Amino acid sequence: MPKSAQNKALTPIQENKTLRIEAPATNSAGLGGLKATTTHALKYIKPGQILKITQNINQKGGFDCPGCAWPDPDDDRSVIGEYCENGIKAMAEEQQKTLIGAEFFANNSVDALAGYSDFELGKSGRLTEPMYLPEGATHYEPISWEAAFNKVATHLNALQSPDEAAFYTSGRTTNEAAFLYQLFVREFGTSNLPDCSNMCHEASGKALSETLGIGKGSVTLKDLHKAELVIVVGQNPATNHPRMLSALEKTKANGGKIIAINPLPEAGLMRFTDPKNPIKMLTGGTALSDVFVPVTINGDVAFFKAILLKLLEKEEVTGKVFDKSFIKQHTSGLNEFLEDLKTYNFEACLKASGVSKSTFNTVLDLILKKQKIVICWAMGLTQHENAVDNIRELVNLLLLKGSIGKEGAGTCPVRGHSNVQGDRTVGIWEAAPQAFLDKIEAKFGFKPSKKHGYSVIDAIKAMYNNHVKVFFGMGGNFISAVPDTAYSAQALANCNLTVHVSTKLNRSHLVTGKEALILPCLGRAEKDYQKTGIQIQSVENSMGIVSSTKGILEPCANTLLSEVAVVCGVANATLKHRTKINWLGYKDNYAKVRDAIEDVVSGFENYNEQLKQPAGFYLPNGARKREFNTKTGKANFSINKLPEWKLKPEELIMMTIRSHDQFNTTIYGLNDRYRGVFNERRIIFMNTNDMEKRGLKPQEIVNLKSEYQGVIREAKQFKIVPYQIPENCCATYFPEANVLVPLNSYAHTAKTPASKSVKITVEPIS
Ligand SMILES: Nc1nc2c(c(=O)[nH]1)N[C@H]1C(S)=C(S)[C@@H](COP(=O)(O)OP(=O)(O)OC[C@H]3O[C@@H](n4cnc5c(=O)[nH]c(N)nc54)[C@H](O)[C@@H]3O)O[C@H]1N2
Ligand SMILES: Nc1nc2c(c(=O)[nH]1)N[C@H]1C(S)=C(S)[C@@H](COP(=O)(O)OP(=O)(O)OC[C@H]3O[C@@H](n4cnc5c(=O)[nH]c(N)nc54)[C@H](O)[C@@H]3O)O[C@H]1N2
Ligand SMILES: [Mo]
């Protein structure tokens, strides 16, 4: 009996692993990081390539690290290397020595591969040939590129409406590939462009557009260096944006203070040793956070309301707390905001935040004294039902303090994937503004659909209900990244065709529609040969800087195509004579794609010329200049409610987080070094009081259950790790725990899955 889609979608439970628990680290990077980097590189990358990679990664004229979206310094870059432990792990994945093709798939059925762990799947090797899974077949078989393109074309052209297809993007796709991809999708006739940012910073985009008129952050690296106070909320930079710690070190060196707001005392937020600084390596590094605020999960609005209430109280006494001239000149909605604020009770807010009075007072004191404040945040704020409120409340604080659009101050949503921000800028958006669509029409002569398309959650529902029949994934690992694994697996299985453009094998290749295709592509570090020579491409980082990226290694197989070539191939085969676009011309010369982007997206004037600047160029950013492109023409205060959720006595609130050894669904290894967890991923971090209340022991194996709107979801066999986490809170890793995240629990208006606030119960295996 073939395995069901649901069974294939779940990470298999593997027995006989020996979980080891140590005391969590109190310092990040340093020698431990250097050692981990070297060991990892030697194990997986061809020795001749390691030096080349480390010398070119994130260097001017080199290639952009395919890891996170943290910016590179504008001026001097470290000659020893602008990379981190996790960037090297990302490269080790991309540049694996092992290659897999027809023979591998002939020897391994889809069902057999589904028994592999995520770690094993990823380590199978780089994909080298297009592969096709016919209806009812047990094994993928090789297919030519031409036949693969025709297969996609036949399915797409057989649909009753273009809206019966959905085109997903993960955030590694470059500007050039992303622009062409959305152009093809729009010329084909739909706006169904769900992307990973729907699951990531969508709530930031929504909140910031409404309040400050731009869905991106306002600060530059210099602002971080010059800030008097940096507040890092809901983010674990030591693991996910390690190079951010160098920036925070500069903040400290300039006399700035740092506050970390997080249910967990994450190692890197406490102390950091720059592996590129030999003196720091000897002296033990820099203490980063001045205050650690162990907020309860989703207690952030409560905490910030408590702060806002006290600021108001002091302002009423001294008149010196608010930046009144900024507020008068640049903002709208102050009175309504203050009226609403006054309806809240300070003690109740502080209690709901879970923070002690003394910690609160230290934070308040810093906020009162400092005028240049930067707030950084990531998934700890965006993956809740009230995520948009979380972020709007931070903006309220910045506005009261006039901490926006001046040196050393502003908003810093720290993006995830290396080009997730750029993808949105060039049109990967299911709800693109009409002005953008008009420009597409003016340039290319076809009318793009005005109807908003499906975001990730809506696409899953549409597939489940047979409204979408073809799923196309440009990168990423959809089934492991999305919530509600069992439901989502059925959604994919209901499709006629699922297609993935990928560098490596992942679980999404195994949870397929009736037919499936895997289209293997070049990685970031590989040279992209086209008719007019080796192509450069471009990406936008978290601070709105666009820079070039150019592969330096020979492709691992000559059968691979670039993402651009795949898009052009699919577009050409699908649209044939219907198209108004010279797809093959774009494929031959990416400079022409940039010319097209220049005509359609503002901020890209002289794109090809500007890209020659070694450190890239800044896109326009109104908020940075106190120009607020909102409905009121001003920065808007907003009114945000305290979240109203309640736990039943037996329930805990669970956040699903990343270990130190993973990049999203790519599992680099089984350790979480900074948190002192080794050799196991199916674990649940719990407060010892919560364990005692339930009579649970360290390392005991439990099942986890979540009940939402009457549906019960279950994840089996997790081991308990006692940890310093607030009471009633717990944490697990994704993707293992995604099966517990209900599809219908998402951020209001942004639809980001609420994967950081899942109510669960912990059940001993009797
Ligand atoms: N090495 C590596 N780098 C990565 C990634 C990776 O997986 N591996 N992923 C990339 C991507 S796509 C992204 S989006 C980013 C993700 O970067 P992060 O957002 O740092 O990643 P998470 O592990 O989701 O961590 C969220 C943090 O928020 C905290 N948190 C959870 N809930 C709450 C809450 O309610 N309030 C507060 N204040 N804190 C909370 C958690 O304790 C944790 O420290 O990293 C990017 N970079
Ligand atoms: N429960 C829970 N779920 C989450 C999150 C969470 O915190 N908790 N985080 C969410 C977030 S923030 C995000 S961004 C998503 C991530 O969702 P995705 O972006 O869909 O997932 P990734 O794991 O980053 O995708 C990895 C795959 O991308 C492919 N790949 C790698 N490099 C390239 C390349 O250069 N080109 C192409 N074409 N393919 C490539 C490889 O085949 C690899 O297997 O997950 C979300 N899901
Ligand atoms: Mo992300």
XYZ file of N, CA and C in Angstrom, residues 623-721:
297
model
N 10.236 56.915 5.101
C 10.266 56.996 6.560
C 11.641 57.462 7.052
N 12.667 57.074 6.319
C 14.034 57.461 6.687
C 14.188 58.988 6.632
N 13.362 59.626 5.798
C 13.465 61.086 5.640
C 12.263 61.822 6.235
N 11.521 61.132 7.035
C 10.295 61.690 7.630
C 9.271 62.109 6.569
N 9.271 61.377 5.449
C 8.204 61.563 4.463
C 7.334 60.318 4.547
N 6.105 60.521 5.008
C 5.270 59.362 5.293
C 4.172 59.220 4.242
N 4.313 58.180 3.439
C 3.420 57.982 2.310
C 2.158 57.204 2.735
N 1.453 57.753 3.733
C 0.246 57.085 4.247
C -0.991 57.845 3.760
N -2.166 57.333 4.122
C -3.404 58.002 3.705
C -3.482 59.424 4.250
N -2.954 59.629 5.471
C -3.020 60.967 6.070
C -1.827 61.832 5.659
N -0.846 61.221 5.027
C 0.374 61.964 4.687
C 1.291 62.153 5.891
N 0.905 61.561 7.017
C 1.689 61.670 8.255
C 1.956 60.271 8.803
N 2.818 60.204 9.798
C 2.992 58.941 10.510
C 1.783 58.770 11.426
N 1.180 57.591 11.403
C -0.071 57.402 12.131
C 0.107 56.651 13.446
N -0.404 57.249 14.522
C -0.566 56.469 15.753
C -1.675 55.460 15.511
N -1.655 54.355 16.249
C -2.687 53.335 16.050
C -3.191 52.841 17.393
N -4.373 52.270 17.343
C -4.996 51.765 18.576
C -4.956 50.246 18.550
N -4.320 49.674 19.547
C -4.127 48.218 19.554
C -4.644 47.616 20.836
N -5.353 46.516 20.684
C -5.962 45.873 21.862
C -4.971 44.917 22.516
N -5.207 44.668 23.806
C -4.480 43.567 24.447
C -5.045 42.262 23.891
N -4.192 41.305 23.559
C -4.755 40.035 23.075
C -5.572 39.369 24.172
N -6.613 38.654 23.750
C -7.560 38.175 24.765
C -7.498 36.683 25.059
N -6.496 35.995 24.510
C -6.490 34.544 24.681
C -6.323 34.137 26.141
N -6.897 32.982 26.455
C -6.755 32.422 27.813
C -6.385 30.956 27.692
N -5.557 30.485 28.629
C -5.213 29.062 28.617
C -6.125 28.323 29.586
N -6.520 27.112 29.207
C -7.185 26.244 30.186
C -6.089 25.766 31.144
N -6.478 25.308 32.358
C -5.439 24.962 33.340
C -4.407 23.967 32.800
N -4.847 23.055 31.951
C -3.897 22.026 31.505
C -3.064 22.494 30.296
N -3.402 23.649 29.746
C -2.743 24.051 28.496
C -1.458 24.861 28.715
N -0.588 24.803 27.712
C 0.598 25.666 27.639
C 0.519 26.425 26.324
N 1.215 27.563 26.245
C 1.298 28.238 24.967
C 2.668 27.924 24.357
N 2.642 27.464 23.106
C 3.868 26.943 22.484
C 4.329 27.855 21.349
N 5.643 28.127 21.331
C 6.230 28.796 20.160
C 7.056 27.765 19.406
N 7.001 27.801 18.082
C 7.816 26.891 17.270
C 8.995 27.702 16.733
N 10.199 27.294 17.124
C 11.380 28.117 16.831
C 12.435 27.327 16.064
N 13.523 28.022 15.693
C 14.634 27.400 14.964
C 15.728 26.961 15.921
N 16.324 25.814 15.669
C 17.511 25.417 16.432
C 18.709 26.094 15.777
N 19.867 25.956 16.407
C 21.071 26.577 15.833
C 21.564 25.822 14.599
N 21.054 24.620 14.391
C 21.548 23.771 13.301
C 20.508 23.604 12.198
N 19.835 24.652 11.813
C 18.886 24.506 10.715
C 18.778 25.821 9.976
N 18.420 25.758 8.686
C 17.962 26.957 7.996
C 16.534 26.654 7.567
N 15.595 27.187 8.270
C 14.192 26.865 8.052
C 14.020 25.357 8.016
N 13.608 24.804 6.871
C 13.332 23.364 6.847
C 14.568 22.550 6.499
N 15.690 23.220 6.226
C 16.936 22.496 5.953
C 17.643 22.234 7.271
N 17.849 20.968 7.572
C 18.430 20.619 8.865
C 19.931 20.371 8.673
N 20.743 21.274 9.242
C 22.204 21.146 9.090
C 22.764 20.053 9.996
N 22.144 19.861 11.122
C 22.633 18.877 12.095
C 21.616 18.763 13.212
N 21.903 17.918 14.206
C 20.885 17.628 15.225
C 21.145 18.341 16.544
N 22.049 19.329 16.530
C 22.385 20.004 17.785
C 21.827 21.425 17.832
N 21.619 21.904 19.043
C 21.253 23.304 19.268
C 22.250 23.789 20.316
N 23.472 24.055 19.836
C 24.607 24.230 20.743
C 24.363 25.292 21.815
N 23.882 26.459 21.399
C 23.733 27.538 22.383
C 22.720 27.198 23.471
N 21.717 26.399 23.119
C 20.719 26.054 24.144
C 21.079 24.754 24.864
N 22.247 24.195 24.529
C 22.729 23.022 25.245
C 21.959 21.746 24.941
N 21.426 21.633 23.734
C 20.670 20.429 23.364
C 21.407 19.726 22.219
N 21.683 18.440 22.387
C 22.483 17.734 21.397
C 21.815 16.444 20.951
N 21.882 16.193 19.642
C 21.532 14.892 19.078
C 20.032 14.576 19.008
N 19.183 15.583 19.130
C 17.737 15.309 19.052
C 17.000 16.594 18.706
N 15.968 16.467 17.854
C 15.146 17.634 17.507
C 13.705 17.516 18.019
N 13.277 16.287 18.291
C 11.891 16.152 18.788
C 11.906 16.397 20.282
N 12.034 17.675 20.658
C 12.086 18.002 22.078
C 11.094 19.124 22.365
N 10.736 19.239 23.640
C 9.910 20.360 24.079
C 10.591 21.010 25.287
N 10.877 22.317 25.159
C 11.464 23.069 26.270
C 10.344 23.432 27.232
N 10.513 23.069 28.529
C 9.472 23.380 29.519
C 10.052 23.978 30.786
N 9.249 24.792 31.449
C 9.590 25.331 32.758
C 9.455 24.196 33.788
N 10.387 24.133 34.750
C 10.358 22.999 35.692
C 9.085 23.015 36.552
N 8.547 24.213 36.850
C 7.285 24.237 37.624
C 6.146 23.590 36.852
N 6.102 23.862 35.548
C 5.052 23.237 34.725
C 5.247 21.722 34.657
N 6.516 21.302 34.663
C 6.777 19.852 34.656
C 6.301 19.225 35.958
N 6.656 19.893 37.065
C 6.265 19.350 38.375
C 4.746 19.242 38.503
N 4.068 20.315 38.084
C 2.596 20.312 38.171
C 1.994 19.097 37.466
N 2.656 18.678 36.393
C 2.119 17.562 35.605
C 2.818 16.235 35.919
N 3.721 16.281 36.900
C 4.453 15.060 37.265
C 5.362 14.550 36.145
N 5.950 15.460 35.383
C 6.791 15.047 34.246
C 8.272 15.152 34.593
N 9.053 14.255 33.997
C 10.493 14.202 34.308
C 11.313 14.657 33.087
N 12.548 15.130 33.352
C 13.425 15.478 32.230
C 13.603 14.276 31.306
N 13.600 14.536 30.016
C 13.786 13.514 28.979
C 12.607 12.550 28.829
N 11.570 12.743 29.644
C 10.391 11.885 29.492
C 9.785 12.110 28.098
N 9.270 11.018 27.520
C 8.678 11.145 26.186
C 7.178 11.418 26.307
N 6.725 12.453 25.607
C 5.308 12.843 25.694
C 4.727 13.051 24.294
N 3.417 13.008 24.197
C 2.732 13.418 22.971
C 2.181 14.821 23.174
N 2.130 15.603 22.092
C 1.612 16.966 22.185
C 0.312 17.038 21.413
N -0.671 17.743 22.018
C -1.971 17.871 21.334
C -2.384 19.324 21.300
N -2.951 19.752 20.178
C -3.542 21.097 20.167
C -4.992 20.958 19.744
N -5.851 21.724 20.408
C -7.258 21.695 20.033
C -7.639 23.092 19.581
N -8.162 23.218 18.376
C -8.528 24.541 17.863
C -9.826 24.407 17.098
N -10.792 25.210 17.458
C -12.115 25.182 16.828
C -12.634 23.753 16.685
N -12.436 22.982 17.765
C -13.001 21.636 17.807
C -12.178 20.561 17.103
N -11.100 20.946 16.426
C -10.274 19.932 15.752
C -9.043 19.641 16.617
N -8.741 18.359 16.802
C -7.570 17.986 17.607
C -6.427 17.578 16.686
N -5.276 18.162 16.934
C -4.074 17.811 16.160
C -3.061 17.205 17.117
N -2.279 16.236 16.611
C -1.369 15.549 17.529
C 0.018 15.410 16.924
N 1.039 15.584 17.758
C 2.421 15.315 17.352
C 3.000 14.371 18.390
N 3.558 13.278 17.912
C 3.918 12.203 18.845
C 5.398 12.237 19.234
N 5.658 11.761 20.441
C 7.008 11.437 20.910
C 7.987 12.597 20.911
N 7.789 13.503 21.832
C 8.749 14.591 22.059
C 9.385 14.392 23.427
N 10.700 14.687 23.533
C 11.366 14.517 24.826
C 11.412 15.848 25.564
N 11.209 15.780 26.873
C 11.150 17.026 27.648
C 12.546 17.528 28.013
N 12.808 18.808 27.734
C 14.047 19.458 28.163
C 13.669 20.580 29.133
